[in-house]
PDB file of N, CA, C and O in Angstrom:
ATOM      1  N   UNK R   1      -8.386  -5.921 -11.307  1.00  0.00           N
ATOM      2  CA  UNK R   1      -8.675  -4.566 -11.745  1.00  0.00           C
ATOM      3  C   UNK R   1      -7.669  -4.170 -12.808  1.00  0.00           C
ATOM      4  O   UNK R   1      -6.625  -4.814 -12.915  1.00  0.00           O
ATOM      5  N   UNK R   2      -7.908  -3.236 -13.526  1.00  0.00           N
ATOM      6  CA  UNK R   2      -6.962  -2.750 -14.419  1.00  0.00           C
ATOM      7  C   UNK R   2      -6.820  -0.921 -14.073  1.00  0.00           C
ATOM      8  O   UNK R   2      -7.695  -0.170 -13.642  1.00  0.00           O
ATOM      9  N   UNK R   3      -5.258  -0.580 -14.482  1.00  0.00           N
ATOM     10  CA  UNK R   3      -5.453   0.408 -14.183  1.00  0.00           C
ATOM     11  C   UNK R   3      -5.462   1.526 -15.461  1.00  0.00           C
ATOM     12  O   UNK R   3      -5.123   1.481 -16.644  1.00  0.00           O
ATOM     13  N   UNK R   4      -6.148   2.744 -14.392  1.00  0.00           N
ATOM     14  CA  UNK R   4      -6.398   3.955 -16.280  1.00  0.00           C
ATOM     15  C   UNK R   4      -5.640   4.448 -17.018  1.00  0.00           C
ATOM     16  O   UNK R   4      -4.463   4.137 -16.834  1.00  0.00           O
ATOM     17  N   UNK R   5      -5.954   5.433 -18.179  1.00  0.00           N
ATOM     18  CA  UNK R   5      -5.066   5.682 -18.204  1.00  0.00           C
ATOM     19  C   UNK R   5      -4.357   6.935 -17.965  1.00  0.00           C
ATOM     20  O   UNK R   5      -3.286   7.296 -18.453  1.00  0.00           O
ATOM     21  N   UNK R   6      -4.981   7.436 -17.287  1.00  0.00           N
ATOM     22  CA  UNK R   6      -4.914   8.511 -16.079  1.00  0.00           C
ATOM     23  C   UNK R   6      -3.858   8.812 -15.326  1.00  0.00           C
ATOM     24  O   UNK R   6      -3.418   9.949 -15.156  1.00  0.00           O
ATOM     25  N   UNK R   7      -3.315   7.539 -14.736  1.00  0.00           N
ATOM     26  CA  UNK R   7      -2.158   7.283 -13.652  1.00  0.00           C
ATOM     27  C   UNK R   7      -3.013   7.805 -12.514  1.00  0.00           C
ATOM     28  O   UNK R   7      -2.481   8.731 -11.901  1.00  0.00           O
ATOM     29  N   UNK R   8      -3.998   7.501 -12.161  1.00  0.00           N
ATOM     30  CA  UNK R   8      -5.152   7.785 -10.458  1.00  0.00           C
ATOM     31  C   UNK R   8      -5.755   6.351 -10.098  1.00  0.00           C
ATOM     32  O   UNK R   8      -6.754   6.092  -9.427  1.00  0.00           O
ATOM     33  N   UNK R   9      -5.151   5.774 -10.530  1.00  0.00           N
ATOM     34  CA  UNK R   9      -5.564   4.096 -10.162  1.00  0.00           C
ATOM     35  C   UNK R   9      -5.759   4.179  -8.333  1.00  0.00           C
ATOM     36  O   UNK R   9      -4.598   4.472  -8.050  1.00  0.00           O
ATOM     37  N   UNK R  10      -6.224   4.129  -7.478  1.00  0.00           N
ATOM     38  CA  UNK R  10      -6.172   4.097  -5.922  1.00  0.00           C
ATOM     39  C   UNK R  10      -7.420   2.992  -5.162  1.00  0.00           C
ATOM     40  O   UNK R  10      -8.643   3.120  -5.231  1.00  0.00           O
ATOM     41  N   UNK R  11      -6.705   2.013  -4.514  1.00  0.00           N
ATOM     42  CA  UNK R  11      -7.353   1.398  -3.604  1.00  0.00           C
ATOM     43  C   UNK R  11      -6.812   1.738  -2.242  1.00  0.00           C
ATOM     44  O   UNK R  11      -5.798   2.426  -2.118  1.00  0.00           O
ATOM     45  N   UNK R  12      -7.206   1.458  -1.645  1.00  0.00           N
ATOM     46  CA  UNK R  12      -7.092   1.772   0.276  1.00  0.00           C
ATOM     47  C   UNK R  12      -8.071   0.850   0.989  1.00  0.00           C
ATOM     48  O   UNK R  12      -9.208   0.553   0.622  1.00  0.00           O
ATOM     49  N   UNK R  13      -7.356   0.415   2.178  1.00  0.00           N
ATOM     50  CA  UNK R  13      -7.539  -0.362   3.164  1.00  0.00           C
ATOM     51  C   UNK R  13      -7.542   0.229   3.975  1.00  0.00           C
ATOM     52  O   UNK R  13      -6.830   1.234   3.989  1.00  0.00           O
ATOM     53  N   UNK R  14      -8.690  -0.249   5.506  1.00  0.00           N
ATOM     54  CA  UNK R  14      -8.026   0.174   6.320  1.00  0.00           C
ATOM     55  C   UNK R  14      -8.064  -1.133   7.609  1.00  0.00           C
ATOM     56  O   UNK R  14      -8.474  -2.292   7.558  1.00  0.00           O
ATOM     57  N   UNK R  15      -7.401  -0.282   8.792  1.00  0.00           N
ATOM     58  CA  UNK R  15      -7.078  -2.130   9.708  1.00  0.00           C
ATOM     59  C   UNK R  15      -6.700  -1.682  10.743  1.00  0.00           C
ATOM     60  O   UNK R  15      -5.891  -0.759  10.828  1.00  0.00           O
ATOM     61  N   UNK R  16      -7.192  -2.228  11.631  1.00  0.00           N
ATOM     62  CA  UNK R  16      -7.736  -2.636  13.236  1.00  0.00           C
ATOM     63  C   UNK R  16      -7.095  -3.486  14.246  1.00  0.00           C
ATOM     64  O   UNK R  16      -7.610  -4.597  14.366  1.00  0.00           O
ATOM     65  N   UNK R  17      -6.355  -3.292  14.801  1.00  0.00           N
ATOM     66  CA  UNK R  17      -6.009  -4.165  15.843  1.00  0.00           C
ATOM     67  C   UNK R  17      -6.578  -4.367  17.326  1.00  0.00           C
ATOM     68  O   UNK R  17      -6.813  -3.304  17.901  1.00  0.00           O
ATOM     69  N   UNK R  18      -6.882  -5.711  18.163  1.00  0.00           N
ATOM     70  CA  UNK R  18      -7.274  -5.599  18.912  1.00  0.00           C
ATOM     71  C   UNK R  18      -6.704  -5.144  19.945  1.00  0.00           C
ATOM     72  O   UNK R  18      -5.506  -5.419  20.023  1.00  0.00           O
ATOM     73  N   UNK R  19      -7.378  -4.217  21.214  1.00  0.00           N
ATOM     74  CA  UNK R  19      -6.530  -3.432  22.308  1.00  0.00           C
ATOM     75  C   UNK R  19      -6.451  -2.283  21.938  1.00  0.00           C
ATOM     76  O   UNK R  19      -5.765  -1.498  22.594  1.00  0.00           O
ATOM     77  N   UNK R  20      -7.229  -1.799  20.611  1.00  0.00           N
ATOM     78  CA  UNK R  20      -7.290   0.048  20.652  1.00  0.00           C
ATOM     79  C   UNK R  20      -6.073   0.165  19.765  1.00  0.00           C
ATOM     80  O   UNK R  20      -5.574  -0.646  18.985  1.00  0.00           O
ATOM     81  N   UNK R  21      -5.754   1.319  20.077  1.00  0.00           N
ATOM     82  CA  UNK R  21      -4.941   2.024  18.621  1.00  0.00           C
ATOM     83  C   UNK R  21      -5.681   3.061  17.704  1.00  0.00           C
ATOM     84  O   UNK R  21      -5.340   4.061  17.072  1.00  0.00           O
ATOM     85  N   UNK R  22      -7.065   2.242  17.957  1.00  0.00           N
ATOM     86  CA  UNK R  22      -7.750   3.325  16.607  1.00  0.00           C
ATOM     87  C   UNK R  22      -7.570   2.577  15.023  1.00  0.00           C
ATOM     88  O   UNK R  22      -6.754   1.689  14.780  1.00  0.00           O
ATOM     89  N   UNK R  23      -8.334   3.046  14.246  1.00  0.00           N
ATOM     90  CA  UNK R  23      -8.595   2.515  13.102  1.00  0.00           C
ATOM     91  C   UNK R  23      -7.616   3.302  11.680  1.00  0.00           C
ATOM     92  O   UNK R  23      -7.853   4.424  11.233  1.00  0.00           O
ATOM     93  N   UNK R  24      -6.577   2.413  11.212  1.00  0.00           N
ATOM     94  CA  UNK R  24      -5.769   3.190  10.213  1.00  0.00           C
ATOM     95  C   UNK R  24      -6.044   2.798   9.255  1.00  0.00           C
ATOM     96  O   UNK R  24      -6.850   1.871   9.177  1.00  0.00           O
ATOM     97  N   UNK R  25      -5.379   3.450   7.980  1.00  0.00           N
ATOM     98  CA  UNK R  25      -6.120   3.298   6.659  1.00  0.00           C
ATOM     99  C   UNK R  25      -4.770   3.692   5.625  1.00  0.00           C
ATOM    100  O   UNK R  25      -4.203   4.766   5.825  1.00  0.00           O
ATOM    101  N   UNK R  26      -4.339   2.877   4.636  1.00  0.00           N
ATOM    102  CA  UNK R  26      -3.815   3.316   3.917  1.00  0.00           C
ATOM    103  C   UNK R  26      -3.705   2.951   2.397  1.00  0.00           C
ATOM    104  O   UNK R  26      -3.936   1.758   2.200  1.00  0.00           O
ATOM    105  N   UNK R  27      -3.451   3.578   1.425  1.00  0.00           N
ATOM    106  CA  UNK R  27      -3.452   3.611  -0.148  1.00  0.00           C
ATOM    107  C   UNK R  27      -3.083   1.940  -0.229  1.00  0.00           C
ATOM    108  O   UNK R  27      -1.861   2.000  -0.097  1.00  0.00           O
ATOM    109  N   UNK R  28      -3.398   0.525  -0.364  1.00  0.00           N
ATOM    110  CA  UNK R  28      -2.750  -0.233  -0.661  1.00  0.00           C
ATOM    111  C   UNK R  28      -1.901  -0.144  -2.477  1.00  0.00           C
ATOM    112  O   UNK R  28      -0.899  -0.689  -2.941  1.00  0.00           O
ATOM    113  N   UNK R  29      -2.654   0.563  -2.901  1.00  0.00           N
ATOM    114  CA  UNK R  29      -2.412   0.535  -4.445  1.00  0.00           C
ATOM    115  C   UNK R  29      -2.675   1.872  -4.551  1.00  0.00           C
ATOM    116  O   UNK R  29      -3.751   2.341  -4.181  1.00  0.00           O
ATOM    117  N   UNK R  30      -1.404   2.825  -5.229  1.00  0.00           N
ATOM    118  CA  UNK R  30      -1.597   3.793  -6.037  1.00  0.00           C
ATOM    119  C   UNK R  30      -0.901   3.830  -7.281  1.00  0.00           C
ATOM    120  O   UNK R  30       0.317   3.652  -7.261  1.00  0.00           O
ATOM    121  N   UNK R  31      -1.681   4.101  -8.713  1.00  0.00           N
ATOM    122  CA  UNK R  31      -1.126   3.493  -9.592  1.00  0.00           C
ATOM    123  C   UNK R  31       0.542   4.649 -10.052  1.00  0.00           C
ATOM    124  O   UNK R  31       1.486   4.369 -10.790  1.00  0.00           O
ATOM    125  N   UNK R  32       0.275   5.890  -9.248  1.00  0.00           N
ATOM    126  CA  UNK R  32       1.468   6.680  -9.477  1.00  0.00           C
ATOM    127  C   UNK R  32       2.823   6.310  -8.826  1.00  0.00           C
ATOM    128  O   UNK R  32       3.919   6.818  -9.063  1.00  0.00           O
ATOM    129  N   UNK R  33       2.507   5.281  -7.922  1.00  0.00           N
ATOM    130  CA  UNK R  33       3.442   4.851  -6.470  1.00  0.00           C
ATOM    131  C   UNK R  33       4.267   3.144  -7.337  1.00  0.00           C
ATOM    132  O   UNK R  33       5.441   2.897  -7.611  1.00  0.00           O
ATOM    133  N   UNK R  34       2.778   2.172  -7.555  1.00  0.00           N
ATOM    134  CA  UNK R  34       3.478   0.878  -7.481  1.00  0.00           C
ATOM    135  C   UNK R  34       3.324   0.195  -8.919  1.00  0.00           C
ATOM    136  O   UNK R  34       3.889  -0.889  -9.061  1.00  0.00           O
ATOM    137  N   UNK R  35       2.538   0.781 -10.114  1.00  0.00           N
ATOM    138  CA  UNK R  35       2.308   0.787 -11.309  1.00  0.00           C
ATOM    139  C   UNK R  35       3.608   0.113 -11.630  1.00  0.00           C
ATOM    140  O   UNK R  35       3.547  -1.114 -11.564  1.00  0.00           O
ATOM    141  N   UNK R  36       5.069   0.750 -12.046  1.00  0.00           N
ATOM    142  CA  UNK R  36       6.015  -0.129 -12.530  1.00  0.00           C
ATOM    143  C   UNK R  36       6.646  -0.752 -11.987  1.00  0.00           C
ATOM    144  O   UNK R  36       7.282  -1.675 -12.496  1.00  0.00           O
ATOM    145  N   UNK R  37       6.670  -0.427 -10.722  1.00  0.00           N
ATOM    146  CA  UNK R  37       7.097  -1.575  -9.747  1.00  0.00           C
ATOM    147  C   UNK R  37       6.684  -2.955  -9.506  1.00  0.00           C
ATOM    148  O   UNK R  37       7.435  -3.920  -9.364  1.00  0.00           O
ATOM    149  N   UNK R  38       5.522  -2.942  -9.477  1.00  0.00           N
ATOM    150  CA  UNK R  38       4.879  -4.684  -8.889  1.00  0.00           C
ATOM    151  C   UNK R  38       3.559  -4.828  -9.954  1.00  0.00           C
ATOM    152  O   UNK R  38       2.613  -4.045  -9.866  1.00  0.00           O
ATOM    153  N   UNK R  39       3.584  -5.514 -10.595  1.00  0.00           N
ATOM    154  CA  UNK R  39       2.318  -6.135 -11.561  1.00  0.00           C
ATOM    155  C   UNK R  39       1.403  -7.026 -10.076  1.00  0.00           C
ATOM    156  O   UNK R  39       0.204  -7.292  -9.999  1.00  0.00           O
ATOM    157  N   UNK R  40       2.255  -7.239  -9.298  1.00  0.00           N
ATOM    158  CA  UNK R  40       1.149  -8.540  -8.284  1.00  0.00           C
ATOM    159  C   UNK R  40       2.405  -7.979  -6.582  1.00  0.00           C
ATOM    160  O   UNK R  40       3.495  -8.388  -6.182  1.00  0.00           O
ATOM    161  N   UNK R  41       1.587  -7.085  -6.174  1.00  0.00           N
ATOM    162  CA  UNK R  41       2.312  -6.118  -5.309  1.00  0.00           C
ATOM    163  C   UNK R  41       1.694  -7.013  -4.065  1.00  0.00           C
ATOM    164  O   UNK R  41       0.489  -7.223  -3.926  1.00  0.00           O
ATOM    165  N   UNK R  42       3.069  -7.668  -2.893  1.00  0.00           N
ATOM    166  CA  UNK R  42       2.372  -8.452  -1.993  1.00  0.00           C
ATOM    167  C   UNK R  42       2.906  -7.158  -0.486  1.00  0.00           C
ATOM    168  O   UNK R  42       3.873  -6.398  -0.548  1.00  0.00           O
ATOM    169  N   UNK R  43       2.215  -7.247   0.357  1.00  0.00           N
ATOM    170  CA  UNK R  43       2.121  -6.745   1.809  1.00  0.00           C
ATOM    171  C   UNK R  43       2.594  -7.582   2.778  1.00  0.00           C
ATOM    172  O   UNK R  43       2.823  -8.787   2.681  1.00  0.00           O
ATOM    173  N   UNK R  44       2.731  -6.832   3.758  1.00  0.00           N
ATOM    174  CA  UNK R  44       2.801  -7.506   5.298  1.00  0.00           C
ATOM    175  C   UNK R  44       2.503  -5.648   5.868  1.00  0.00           C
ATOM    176  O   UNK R  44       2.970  -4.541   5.601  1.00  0.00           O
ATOM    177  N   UNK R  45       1.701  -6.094   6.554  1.00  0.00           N
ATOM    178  CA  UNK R  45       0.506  -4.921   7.428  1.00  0.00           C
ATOM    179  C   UNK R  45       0.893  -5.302   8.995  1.00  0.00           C
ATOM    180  O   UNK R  45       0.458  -6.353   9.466  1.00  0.00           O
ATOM    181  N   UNK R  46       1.850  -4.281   9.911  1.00  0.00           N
ATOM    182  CA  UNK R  46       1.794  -4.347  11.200  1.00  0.00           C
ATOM    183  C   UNK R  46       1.087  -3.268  11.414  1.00  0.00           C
ATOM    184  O   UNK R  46       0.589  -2.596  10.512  1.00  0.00           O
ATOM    185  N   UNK R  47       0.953  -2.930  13.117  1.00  0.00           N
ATOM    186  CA  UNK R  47       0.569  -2.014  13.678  1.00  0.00           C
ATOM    187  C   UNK R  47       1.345  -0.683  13.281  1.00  0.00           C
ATOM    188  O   UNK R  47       0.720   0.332  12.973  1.00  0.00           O
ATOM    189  N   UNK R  48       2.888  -0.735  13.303  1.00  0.00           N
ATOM    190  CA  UNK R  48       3.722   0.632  13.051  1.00  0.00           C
ATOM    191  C   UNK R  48       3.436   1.178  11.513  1.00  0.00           C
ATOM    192  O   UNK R  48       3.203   2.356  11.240  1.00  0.00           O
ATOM    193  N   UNK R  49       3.494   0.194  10.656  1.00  0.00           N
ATOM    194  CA  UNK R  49       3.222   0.613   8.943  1.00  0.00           C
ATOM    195  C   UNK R  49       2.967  -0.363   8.282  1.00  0.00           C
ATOM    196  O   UNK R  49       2.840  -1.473   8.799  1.00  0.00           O
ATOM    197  N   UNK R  50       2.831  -0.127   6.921  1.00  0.00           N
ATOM    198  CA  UNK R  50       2.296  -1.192   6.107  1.00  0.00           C
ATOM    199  C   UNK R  50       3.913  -1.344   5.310  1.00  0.00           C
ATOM    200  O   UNK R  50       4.672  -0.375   5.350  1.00  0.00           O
ATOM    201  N   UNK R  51       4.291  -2.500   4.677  1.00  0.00           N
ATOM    202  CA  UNK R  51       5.427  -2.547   3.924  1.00  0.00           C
ATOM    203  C   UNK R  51       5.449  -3.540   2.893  1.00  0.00           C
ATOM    204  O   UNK R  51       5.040  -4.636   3.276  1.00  0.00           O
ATOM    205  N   UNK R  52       5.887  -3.460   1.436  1.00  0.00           N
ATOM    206  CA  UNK R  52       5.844  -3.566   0.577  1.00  0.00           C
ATOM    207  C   UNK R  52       7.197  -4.626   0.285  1.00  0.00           C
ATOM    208  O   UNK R  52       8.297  -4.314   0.742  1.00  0.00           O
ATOM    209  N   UNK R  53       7.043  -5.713  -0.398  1.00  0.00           N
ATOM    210  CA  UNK R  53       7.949  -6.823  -0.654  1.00  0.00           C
ATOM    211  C   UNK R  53       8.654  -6.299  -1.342  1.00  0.00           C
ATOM    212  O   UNK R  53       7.942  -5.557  -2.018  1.00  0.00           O
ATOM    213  N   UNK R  54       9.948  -6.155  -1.722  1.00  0.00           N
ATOM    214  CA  UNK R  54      10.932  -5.769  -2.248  1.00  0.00           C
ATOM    215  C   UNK R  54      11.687  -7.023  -3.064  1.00  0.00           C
ATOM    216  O   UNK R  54      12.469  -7.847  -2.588  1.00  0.00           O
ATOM    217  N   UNK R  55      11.142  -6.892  -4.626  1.00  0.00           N
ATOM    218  CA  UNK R  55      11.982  -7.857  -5.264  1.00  0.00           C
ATOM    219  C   UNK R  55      13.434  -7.847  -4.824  1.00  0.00           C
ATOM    220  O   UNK R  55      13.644  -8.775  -4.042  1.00  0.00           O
ATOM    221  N   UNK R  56      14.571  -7.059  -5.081  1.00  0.00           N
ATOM    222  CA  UNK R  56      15.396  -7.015  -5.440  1.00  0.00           C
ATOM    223  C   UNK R  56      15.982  -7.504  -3.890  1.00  0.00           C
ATOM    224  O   UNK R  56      17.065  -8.053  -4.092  1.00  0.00           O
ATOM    225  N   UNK R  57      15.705  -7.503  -2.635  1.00  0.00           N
ATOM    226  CA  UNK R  57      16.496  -7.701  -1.605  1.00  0.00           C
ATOM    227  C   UNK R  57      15.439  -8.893  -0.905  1.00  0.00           C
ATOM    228  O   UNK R  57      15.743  -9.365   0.191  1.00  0.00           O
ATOM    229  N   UNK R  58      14.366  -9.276  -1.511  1.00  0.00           N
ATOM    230  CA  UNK R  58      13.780 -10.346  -0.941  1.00  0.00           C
ATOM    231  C   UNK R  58      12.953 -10.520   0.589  1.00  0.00           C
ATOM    232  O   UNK R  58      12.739 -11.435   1.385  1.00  0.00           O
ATOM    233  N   UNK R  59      12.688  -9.291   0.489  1.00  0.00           N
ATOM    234  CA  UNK R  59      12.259  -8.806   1.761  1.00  0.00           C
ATOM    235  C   UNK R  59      10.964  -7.731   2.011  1.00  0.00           C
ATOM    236  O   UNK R  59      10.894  -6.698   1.346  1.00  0.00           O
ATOM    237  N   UNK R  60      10.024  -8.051   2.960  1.00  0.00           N
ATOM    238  CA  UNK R  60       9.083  -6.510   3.183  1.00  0.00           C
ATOM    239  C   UNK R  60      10.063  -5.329   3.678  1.00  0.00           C
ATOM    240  O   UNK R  60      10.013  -5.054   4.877  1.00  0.00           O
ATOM    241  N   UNK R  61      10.857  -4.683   2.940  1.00  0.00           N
ATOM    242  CA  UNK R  61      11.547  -4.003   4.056  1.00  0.00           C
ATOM    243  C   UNK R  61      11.560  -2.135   2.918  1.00  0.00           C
ATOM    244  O   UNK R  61      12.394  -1.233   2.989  1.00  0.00           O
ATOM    245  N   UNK R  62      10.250  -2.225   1.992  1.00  0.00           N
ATOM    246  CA  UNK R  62       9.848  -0.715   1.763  1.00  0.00           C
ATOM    247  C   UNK R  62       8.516  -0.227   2.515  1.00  0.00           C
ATOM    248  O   UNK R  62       7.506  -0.308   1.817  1.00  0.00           O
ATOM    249  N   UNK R  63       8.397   0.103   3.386  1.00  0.00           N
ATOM    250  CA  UNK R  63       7.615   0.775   4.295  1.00  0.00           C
ATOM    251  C   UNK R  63       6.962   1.980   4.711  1.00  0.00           C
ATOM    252  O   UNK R  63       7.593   2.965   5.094  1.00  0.00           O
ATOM    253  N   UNK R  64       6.250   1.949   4.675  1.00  0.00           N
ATOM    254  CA  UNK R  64       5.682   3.683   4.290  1.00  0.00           C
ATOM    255  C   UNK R  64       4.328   4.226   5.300  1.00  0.00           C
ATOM    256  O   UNK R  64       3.512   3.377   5.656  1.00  0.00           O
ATOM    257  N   UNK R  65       4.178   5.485   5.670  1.00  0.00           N
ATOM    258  CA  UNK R  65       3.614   5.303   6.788  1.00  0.00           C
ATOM    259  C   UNK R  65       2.133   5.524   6.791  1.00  0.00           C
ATOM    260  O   UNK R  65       1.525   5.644   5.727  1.00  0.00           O
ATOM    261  N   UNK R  66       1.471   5.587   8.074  1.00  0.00           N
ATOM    262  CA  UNK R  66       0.021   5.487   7.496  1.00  0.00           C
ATOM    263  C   UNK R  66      -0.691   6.339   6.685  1.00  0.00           C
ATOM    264  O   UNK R  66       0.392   6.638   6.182  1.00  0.00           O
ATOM    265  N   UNK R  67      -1.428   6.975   6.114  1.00  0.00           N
ATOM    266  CA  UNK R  67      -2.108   8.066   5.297  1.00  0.00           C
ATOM    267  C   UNK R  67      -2.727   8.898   6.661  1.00  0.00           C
ATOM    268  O   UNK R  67      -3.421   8.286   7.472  1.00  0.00           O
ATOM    269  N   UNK R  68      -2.435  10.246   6.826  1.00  0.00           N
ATOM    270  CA  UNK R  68      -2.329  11.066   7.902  1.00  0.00           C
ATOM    271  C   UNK R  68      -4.002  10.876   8.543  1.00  0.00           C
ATOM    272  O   UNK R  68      -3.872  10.525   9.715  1.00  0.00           O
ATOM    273  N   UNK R  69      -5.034  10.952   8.294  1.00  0.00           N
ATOM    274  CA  UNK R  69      -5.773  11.099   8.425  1.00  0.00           C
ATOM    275  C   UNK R  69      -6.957   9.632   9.008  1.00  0.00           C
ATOM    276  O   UNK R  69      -7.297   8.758   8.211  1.00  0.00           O
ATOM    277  N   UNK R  70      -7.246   9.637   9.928  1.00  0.00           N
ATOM    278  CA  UNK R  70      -7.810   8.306  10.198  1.00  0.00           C
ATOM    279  C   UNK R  70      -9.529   8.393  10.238  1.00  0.00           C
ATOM    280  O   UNK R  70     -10.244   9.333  10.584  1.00  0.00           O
ATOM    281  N   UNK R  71      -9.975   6.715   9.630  1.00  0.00           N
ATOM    282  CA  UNK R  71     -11.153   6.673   9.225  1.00  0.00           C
ATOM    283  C   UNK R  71     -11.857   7.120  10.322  1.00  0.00           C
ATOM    284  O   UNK R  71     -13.084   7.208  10.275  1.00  0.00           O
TER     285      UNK R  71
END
C-alpha cells in the first residue's frame, strides 16, 4: 500500500484468542503514528497488547494498548 497525502493512512486488525477474552482490534498502521518510524513496521500481538519492534533497542518492547472499543 502506499500512504496519502493526507497523513490518514489506517489499517486495523483485529484478534482472537482461544478460551474467550472477546474479540480485540487495533490500528496496526496509522500513518500519523508509524509513517517515519518504520517503512516495513514488524509486530508481535499478545493477549495484553500489541507491540511494535523497536529498531534502536532491538526489541518488541513499544506497546500500546488495545483501541477502546471492541468489534
Amino acid at each position: 500500500f502506499r500512504a496519502n497525502i493526507f497523513f490518514t493512512t489506517r489499517f486495523f486488525c483485529s484478534f482472537e484468542w482461544p478460551g474467550g477474552g472477546g474479540i480485540h482490534w487495533f490500528d496496526i498502521y496509522k500513518q500519523n503514528r508509524d509513517y517515519s518510524i518504520c517503512k516495513n513496521c514488524e509486530w508481535i500481538v499478545k493477549s495484553l497488547s500489541p507491540c511494535r519492534f523497536n529498531d534502536e533497542t532491538k526489541a518488541y518492547d513499544v506497546c500500546y494498548e488495545w483501541n477502546k472499543s471492541k468489534v
